[in-house]
XYZ file of C-alpha atoms in Angstrom:
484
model
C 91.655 83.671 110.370
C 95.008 85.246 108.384
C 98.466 84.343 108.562
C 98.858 87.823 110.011
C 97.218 90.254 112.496
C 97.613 93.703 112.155
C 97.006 96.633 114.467
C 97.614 100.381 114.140
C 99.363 101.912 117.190
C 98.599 105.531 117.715
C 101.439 107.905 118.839
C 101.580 111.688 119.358
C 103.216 113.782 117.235
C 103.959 117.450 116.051
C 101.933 118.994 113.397
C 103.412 121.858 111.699
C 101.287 123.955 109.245
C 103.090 125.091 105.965
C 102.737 126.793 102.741
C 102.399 124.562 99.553
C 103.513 126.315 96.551
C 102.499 124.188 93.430
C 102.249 124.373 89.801
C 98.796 126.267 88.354
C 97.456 122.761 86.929
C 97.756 121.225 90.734
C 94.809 120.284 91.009
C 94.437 117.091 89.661
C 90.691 116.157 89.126
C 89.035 112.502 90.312
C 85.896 111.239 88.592
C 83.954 113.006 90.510
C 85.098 116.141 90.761
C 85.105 116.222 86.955
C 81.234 114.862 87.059
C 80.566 117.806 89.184
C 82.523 120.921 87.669
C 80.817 119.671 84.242
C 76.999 119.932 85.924
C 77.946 123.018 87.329
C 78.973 124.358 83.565
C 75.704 122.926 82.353
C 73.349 125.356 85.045
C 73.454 122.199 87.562
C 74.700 124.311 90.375
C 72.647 123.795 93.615
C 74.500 121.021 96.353
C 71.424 119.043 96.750
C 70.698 118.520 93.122
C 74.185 117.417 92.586
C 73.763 114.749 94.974
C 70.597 113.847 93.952
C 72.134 113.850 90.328
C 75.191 111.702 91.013
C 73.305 109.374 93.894
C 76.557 110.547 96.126
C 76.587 111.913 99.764
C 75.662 115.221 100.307
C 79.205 115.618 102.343
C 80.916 114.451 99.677
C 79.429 117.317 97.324
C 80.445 119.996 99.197
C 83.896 118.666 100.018
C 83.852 118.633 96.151
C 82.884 122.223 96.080
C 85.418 123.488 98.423
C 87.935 121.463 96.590
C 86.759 122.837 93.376
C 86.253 126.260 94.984
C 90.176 126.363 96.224
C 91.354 125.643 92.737
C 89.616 128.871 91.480
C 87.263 126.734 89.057
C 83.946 127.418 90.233
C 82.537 131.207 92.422
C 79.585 130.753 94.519
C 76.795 133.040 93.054
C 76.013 135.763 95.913
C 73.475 135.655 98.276
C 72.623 131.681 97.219
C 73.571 128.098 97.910
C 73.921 127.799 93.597
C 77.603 127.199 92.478
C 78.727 128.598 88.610
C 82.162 128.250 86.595
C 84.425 131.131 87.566
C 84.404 133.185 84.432
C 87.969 133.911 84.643
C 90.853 131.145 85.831
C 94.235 131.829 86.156
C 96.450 130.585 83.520
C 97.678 126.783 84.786
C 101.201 127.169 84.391
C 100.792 130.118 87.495
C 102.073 128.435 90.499
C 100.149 129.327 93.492
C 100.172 127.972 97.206
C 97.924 126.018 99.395
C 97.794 125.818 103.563
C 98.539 122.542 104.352
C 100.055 120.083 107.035
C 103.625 118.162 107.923
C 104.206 115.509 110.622
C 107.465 115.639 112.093
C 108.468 111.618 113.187
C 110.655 112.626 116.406
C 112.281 109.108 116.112
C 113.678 109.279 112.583
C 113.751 113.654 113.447
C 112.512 114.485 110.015
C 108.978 114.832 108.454
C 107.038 112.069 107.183
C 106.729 111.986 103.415
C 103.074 113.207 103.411
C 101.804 116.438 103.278
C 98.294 116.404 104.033
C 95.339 119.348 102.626
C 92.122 119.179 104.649
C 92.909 117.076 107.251
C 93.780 118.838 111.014
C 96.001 117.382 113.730
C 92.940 117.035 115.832
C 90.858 114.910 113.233
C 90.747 111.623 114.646
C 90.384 108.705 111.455
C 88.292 105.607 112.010
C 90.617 102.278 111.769
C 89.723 100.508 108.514
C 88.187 97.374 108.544
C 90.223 94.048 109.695
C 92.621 96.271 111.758
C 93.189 96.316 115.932
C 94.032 99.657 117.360
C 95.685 100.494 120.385
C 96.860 104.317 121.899
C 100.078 104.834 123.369
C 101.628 107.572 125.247
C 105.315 109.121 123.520
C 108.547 108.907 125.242
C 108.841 111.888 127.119
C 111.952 112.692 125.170
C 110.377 112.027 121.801
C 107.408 114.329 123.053
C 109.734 117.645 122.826
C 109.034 120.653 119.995
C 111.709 120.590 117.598
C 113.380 123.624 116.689
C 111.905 125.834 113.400
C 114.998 125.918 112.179
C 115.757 121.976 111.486
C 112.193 122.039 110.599
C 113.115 124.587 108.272
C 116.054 122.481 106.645
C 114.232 119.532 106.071
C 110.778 120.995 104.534
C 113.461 122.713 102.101
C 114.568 119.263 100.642
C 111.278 117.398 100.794
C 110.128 118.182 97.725
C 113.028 116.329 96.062
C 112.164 113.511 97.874
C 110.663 110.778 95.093
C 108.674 109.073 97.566
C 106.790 112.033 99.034
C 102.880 111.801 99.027
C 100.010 114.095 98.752
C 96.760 113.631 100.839
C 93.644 115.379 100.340
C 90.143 115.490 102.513
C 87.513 113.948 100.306
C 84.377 113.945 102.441
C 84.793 111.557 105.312
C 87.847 109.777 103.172
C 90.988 110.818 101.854
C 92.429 110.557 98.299
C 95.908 110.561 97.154
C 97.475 113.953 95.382
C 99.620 114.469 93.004
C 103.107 115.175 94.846
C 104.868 115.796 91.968
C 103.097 119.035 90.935
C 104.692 120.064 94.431
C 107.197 122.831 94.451
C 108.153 123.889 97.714
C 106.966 123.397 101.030
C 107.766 126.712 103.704
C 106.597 126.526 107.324
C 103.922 128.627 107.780
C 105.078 131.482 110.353
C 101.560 132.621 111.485
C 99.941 129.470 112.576
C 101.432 127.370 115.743
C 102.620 123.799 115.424
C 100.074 121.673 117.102
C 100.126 118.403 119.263
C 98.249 115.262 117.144
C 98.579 111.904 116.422
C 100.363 109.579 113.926
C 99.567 106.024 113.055
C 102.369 103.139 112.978
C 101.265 100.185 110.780
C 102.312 96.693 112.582
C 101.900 93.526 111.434
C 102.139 90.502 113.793
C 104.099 87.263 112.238
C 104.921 83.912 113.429
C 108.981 83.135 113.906
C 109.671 86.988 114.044
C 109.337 90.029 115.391
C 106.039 92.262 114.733
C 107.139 94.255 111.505
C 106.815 97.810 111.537
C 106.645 100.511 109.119
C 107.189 104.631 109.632
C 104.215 106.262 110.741
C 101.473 107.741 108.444
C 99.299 110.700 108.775
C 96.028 108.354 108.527
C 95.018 105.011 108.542
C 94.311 102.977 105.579
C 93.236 99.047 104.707
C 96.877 99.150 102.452
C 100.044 99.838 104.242
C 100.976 103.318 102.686
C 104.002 103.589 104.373
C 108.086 103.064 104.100
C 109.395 99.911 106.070
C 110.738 100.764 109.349
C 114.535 99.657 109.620
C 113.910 100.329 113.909
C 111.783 97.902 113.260
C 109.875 96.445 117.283
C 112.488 97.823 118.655
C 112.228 100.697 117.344
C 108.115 101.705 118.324
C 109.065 100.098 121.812
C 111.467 103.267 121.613
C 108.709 105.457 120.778
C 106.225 104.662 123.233
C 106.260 105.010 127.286
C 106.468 102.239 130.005
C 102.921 101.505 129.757
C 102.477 101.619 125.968
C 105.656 98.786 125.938
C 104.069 97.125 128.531
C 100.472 97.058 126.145
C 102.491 95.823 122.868
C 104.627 93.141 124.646
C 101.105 91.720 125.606
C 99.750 92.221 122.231
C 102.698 90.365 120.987
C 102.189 87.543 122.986
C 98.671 87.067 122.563
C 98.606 87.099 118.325
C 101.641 84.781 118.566
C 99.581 82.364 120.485
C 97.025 82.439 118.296
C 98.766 82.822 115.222
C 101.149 79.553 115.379
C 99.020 76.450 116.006
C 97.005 78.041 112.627
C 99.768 78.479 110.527
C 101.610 75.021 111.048
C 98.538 73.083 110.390
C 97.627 75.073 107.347
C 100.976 74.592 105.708
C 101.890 71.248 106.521
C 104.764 71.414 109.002
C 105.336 69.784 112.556
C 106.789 72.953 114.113
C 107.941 76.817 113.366
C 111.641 75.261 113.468
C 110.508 72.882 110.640
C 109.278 75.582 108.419
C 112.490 77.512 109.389
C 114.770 74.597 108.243
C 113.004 74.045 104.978
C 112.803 77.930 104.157
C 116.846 78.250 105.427
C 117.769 75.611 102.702
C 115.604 77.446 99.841
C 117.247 80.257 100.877
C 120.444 78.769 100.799
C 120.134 76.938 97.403
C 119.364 80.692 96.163
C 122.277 82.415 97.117
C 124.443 79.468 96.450
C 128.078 80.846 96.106
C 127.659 83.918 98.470
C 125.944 82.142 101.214
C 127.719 83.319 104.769
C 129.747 86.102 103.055
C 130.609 88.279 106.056
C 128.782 91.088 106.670
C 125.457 90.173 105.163
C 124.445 87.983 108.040
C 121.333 90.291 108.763
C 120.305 90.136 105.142
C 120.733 86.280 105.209
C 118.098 86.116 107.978
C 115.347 88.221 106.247
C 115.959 85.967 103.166
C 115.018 83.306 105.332
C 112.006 85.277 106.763
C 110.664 86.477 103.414
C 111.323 82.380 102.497
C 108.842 81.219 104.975
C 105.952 84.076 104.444
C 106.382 82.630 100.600
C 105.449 79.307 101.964
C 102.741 80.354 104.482
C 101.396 82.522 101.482
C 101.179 79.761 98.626
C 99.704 76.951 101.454
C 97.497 79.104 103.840
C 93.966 78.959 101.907
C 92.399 82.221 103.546
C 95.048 84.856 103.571
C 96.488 87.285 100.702
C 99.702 87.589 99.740
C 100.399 90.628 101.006
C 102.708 89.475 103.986
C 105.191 87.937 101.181
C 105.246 90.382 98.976
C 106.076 92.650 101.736
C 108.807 90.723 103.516
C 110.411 90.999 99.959
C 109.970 94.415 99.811
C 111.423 94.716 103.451
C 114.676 92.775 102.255
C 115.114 94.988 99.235
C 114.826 97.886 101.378
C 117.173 96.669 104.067
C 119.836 95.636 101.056
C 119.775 99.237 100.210
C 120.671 100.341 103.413
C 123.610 98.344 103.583
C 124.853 99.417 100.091
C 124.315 102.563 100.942
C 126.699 101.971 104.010
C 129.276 100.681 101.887
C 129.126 103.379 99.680
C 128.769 106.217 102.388
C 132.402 107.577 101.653
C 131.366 108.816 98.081
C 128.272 110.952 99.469
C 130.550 113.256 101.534
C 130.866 116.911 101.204
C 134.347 116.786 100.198
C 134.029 114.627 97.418
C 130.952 116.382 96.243
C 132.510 119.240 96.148
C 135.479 117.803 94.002
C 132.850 117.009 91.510
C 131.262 120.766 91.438
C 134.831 122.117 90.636
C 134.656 119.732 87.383
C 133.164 122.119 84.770
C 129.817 120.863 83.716
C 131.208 118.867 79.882
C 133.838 117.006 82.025
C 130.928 115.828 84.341
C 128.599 114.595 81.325
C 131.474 113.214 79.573
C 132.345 110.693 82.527
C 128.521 110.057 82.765
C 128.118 108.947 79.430
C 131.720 107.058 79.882
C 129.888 104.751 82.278
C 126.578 105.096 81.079
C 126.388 100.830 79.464
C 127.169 100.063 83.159
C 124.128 102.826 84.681
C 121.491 101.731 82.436
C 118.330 104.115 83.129
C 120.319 105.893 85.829
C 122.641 107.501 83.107
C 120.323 109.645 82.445
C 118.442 110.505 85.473
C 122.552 110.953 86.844
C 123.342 113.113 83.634
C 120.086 115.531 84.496
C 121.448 115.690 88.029
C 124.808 116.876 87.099
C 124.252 118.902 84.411
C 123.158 121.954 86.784
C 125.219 122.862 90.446
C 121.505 123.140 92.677
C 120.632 119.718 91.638
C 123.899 117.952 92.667
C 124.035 120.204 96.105
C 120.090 118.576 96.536
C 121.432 115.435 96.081
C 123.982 115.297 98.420
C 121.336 116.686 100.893
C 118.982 113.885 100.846
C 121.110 111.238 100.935
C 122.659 112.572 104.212
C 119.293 113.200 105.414
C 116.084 111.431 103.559
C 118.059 108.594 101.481
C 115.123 106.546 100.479
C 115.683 103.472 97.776
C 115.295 106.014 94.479
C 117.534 108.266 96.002
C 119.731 105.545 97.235
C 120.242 103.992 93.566
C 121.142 107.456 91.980
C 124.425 108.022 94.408
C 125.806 104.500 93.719
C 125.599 105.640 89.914
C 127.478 109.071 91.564
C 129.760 106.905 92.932
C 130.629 104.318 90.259
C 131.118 107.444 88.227
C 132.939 109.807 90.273
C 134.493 107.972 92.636
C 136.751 105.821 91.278
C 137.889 104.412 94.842
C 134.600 104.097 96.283
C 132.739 103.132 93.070
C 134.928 99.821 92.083
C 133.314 98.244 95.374
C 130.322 97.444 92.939
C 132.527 95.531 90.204
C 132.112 92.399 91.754
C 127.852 92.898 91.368
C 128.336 94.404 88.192
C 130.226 90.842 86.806
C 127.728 88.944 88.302
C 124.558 90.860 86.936
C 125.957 93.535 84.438
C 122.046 95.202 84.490
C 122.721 95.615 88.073
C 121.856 99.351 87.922
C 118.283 98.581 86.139
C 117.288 95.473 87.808
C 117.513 96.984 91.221
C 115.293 100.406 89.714
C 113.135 97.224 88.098
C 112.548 95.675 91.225
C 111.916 98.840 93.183
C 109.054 100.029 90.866
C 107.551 96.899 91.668
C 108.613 97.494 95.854
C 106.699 100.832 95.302
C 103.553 99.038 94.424
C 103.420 96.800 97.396
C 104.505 99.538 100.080
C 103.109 102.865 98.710
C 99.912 101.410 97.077
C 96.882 104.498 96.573
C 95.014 104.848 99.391
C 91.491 103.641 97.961
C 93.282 100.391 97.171
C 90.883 97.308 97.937
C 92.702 94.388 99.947
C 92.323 91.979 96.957
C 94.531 94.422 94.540
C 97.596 92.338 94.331
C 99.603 94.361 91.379
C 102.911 92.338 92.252
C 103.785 88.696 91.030
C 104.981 87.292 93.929
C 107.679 84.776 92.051
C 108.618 87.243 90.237
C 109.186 89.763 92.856
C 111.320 87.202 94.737
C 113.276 86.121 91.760
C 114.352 89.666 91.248
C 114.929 90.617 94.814
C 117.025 87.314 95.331
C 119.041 88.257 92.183
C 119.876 91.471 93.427
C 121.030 89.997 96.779
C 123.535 87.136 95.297
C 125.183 90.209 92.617
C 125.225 92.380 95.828
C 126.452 89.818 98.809
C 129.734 89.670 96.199
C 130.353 93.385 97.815
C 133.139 92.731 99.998
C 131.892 94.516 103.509
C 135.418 96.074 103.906
């Protein structure tokens, strides 16, 4: 037994086919797709001898093929099975466009940040290993069409979105692609949207609520998803009467189960127990800013993430996984409530203030600020050096604001919005690399919560001590934020 069980709840969703246009090098080859293309240019063409060659599935080869075959690499000699090298390819910096898939998430109304090649909405993955499943029925109102022309709006900024993935068939699997070779993303006029299914990743815990995490297109051993701020809550809202009615059950029944196991592998008489000790590690932590108004919420996933750090270092047959990701959950929810704080720089008004400033005065008050910034100076001094960037900016943090996009408009604000941006002076005296050591900290959130698909269960790329020790850093600099 874990400290956790995990399950994979299957909703319905909308699947809406769209043109890819990417850059002419797009295709990024694996391994094997380079093992193949270099038999083929060595008279090795036939499928069956290229399994037999490289001891791989026969599926697998011609998912290759097709894949290779897309890219304009290889031309299937006429009238035979053989395969040969294209004799003329297309220069790579041509862009060129792919047919491809989006899922809209009806709950958060905009896509999720995958767009999938080779896979259809009526594909139906098989649950990886160690994971429950369970089918629900939508909310009628979350079951409705959206109209093309939101759809429209939000394909449009997607691109710019720094944690949108690429997925690609690879014979019965899937493998990541490279998203940042992507474009633009255009519905796709001719084909209809179709009905299909999305997967929300839950993980059962003792002394909480199940945590959730947005939807993916398909199910993986590693959580490949953002955390869900909706949280239980949240996929109770996305499900019917009887699919609530399933989960509540499901809750009960891992909780059972779960409790008696942890408290005798870690050493404690009772959950409260284990929620004392955690509360005063927490507390000695954040020693100075402890009950600060308006950070009660973060206060109490501090606490959480303190007792999955305990369960992970004394529980002898689980990962730590669960930790890591209840740190990553508090970092994400700390951004959220910056962001609130912050909201009344990101609105059109003052963005447009800052496109009347001609384009020196904006790099000049960058660089002005730019020992405060840290790394962001520069990303922040690319943004505003052109008008289309700075108008894309201001879209996704209305609309897609993940963590990435999150840190660059408090550097907008600190820089530009003199009434909005002195909020942070009170993190900035407390940790003056405040800018860096929350980008520092989320490079390390992206490896826990968007880890590659093919990623083994026993890949644990994160220090967990370290990853707490720079979350909890972040949260005393930013609990000085008065919430007013």
């Amino acid at each position: 037994m874990t400290a956790e069980q995990r399950m994979w709840c299957q909703v319905p969703a909308w699947w809406f086919p769209v043109w890819v246009s990417l850059h002419g090098d797009a295709h990024a080859q694996d391994p094997l797709e380079e093992a193949v293309l270099g038999l083929i240019e060595l008279g090795h063409g036939h499928p069956g001898d290229l399994a037999l060659t490289l001891q791989v599935d026969a599926s697998l080869i011609h998912s290759v093929l097709d894949a290779l075959d897309g890219a304009g690499q290889i031309q299937q000699q006429p009238g035979q099975e053989r395969w040969e090298p294209r004799p003329a390819v297309k220069p790579s910096e041509e862009p060129y466009e792919r047919e491809g898939w989006i899922a809209w998430d009806p709950l958060a109304r905009r896509p999720l940040l995958q767009v999938v090649f080779g896979l259809h909405p009526k594909d139906r993955p098989e649950l990886p290993k160690g994971w429950q499943g369970v089918a629900c029925d939508a909310e009628p109102e979350l079951g409705k069409r959206p109209s093309d022309g939101v759809v429209d709006r939000a394909l449009s900024f997607l691109p710019d979105v720094p944690e949108l993935r690429g997925i690609e068939r690879m014979g019965s699997g899937v493998q990541n692609f490279d998203s940042g070779l992507i474009r633009r993303i255009r519905r796709n006029p001719r084909e209809r949207p179709e009905r299909g299914n999305v997967f929300v990743p839950v993980e059962f815990r003792p002394t909480t609520d199940p945590v959730v995490w947005r939807p993916c297109v398909v199910p993986s051993a590693r959580i490949s998803s953002e955390f869900d701020s909706a949280g239980w809550q949240g996929l109770l809202s996305r499900v019917d009467e009887a699919g609530r009615r399933e989960l509540e059950a499901r809750k009960l029944e891992v909780s059972a189960l779960l409790t008696p196991f942890i408290l005798k592998e870690a050493g404690y008489a009772s959950m409260s127990d284990l929620r004392e000790a955690a509360g005063r590690k927490a507390r000695h932590a954040l020693v100075g800013v402890w009950n600060n108004p308006g950070w009660e919420l973060l206060q109490r996933m501090v606490v959480d993430a303190e007792v999955f750090a305990t369960i992970a270092h004394a529980v002898k047959h689980t990962s730590l996984r669960q930790a890591l990701h209840c740190w990553a959950d508090v970092l994400e929810a700390l951004s959220g409530m910056l962001h609130q704080r912050f909201e009344a720089a990101f609105t059109k008004e003052r963005f447009r203030e800052v496109l009347a400033l001609p384009i020196t005065t904006r790099k000049d008050r960058v660089l002005a600020r730019s020992a405060n910034l840290g790394r962001s100076a520069q990303h922040l001094l690319k943004t505003v050096s052109k008008d289309d960037p700075l108008h894309q900016l201001r879209g996704v943090l209305a609309r897609n604001a993940t963590i990435g996009t999150r840190i660059l408009g408090f550097a907008f604000a600190r820089v530009f919005v003199p009434d909005v941006g002195r909020l942070a002076d009170p993190a900035l005296e407390e940790c003056p690399a405040f800018f860096d050591e929350l980008a520092d900290a989320n490079e390390r959130r992206v490896k826990v919560v968007h880890p590659d698909i093919d990623e083994t269960e026993t890949s644990e790329p994160v220090d967990l001590e370290d990853f707490r020790q720079r979350v909890l850093g972040i949260v005393r600099a930013s609990m000085k934020i008065p919430s007013q």
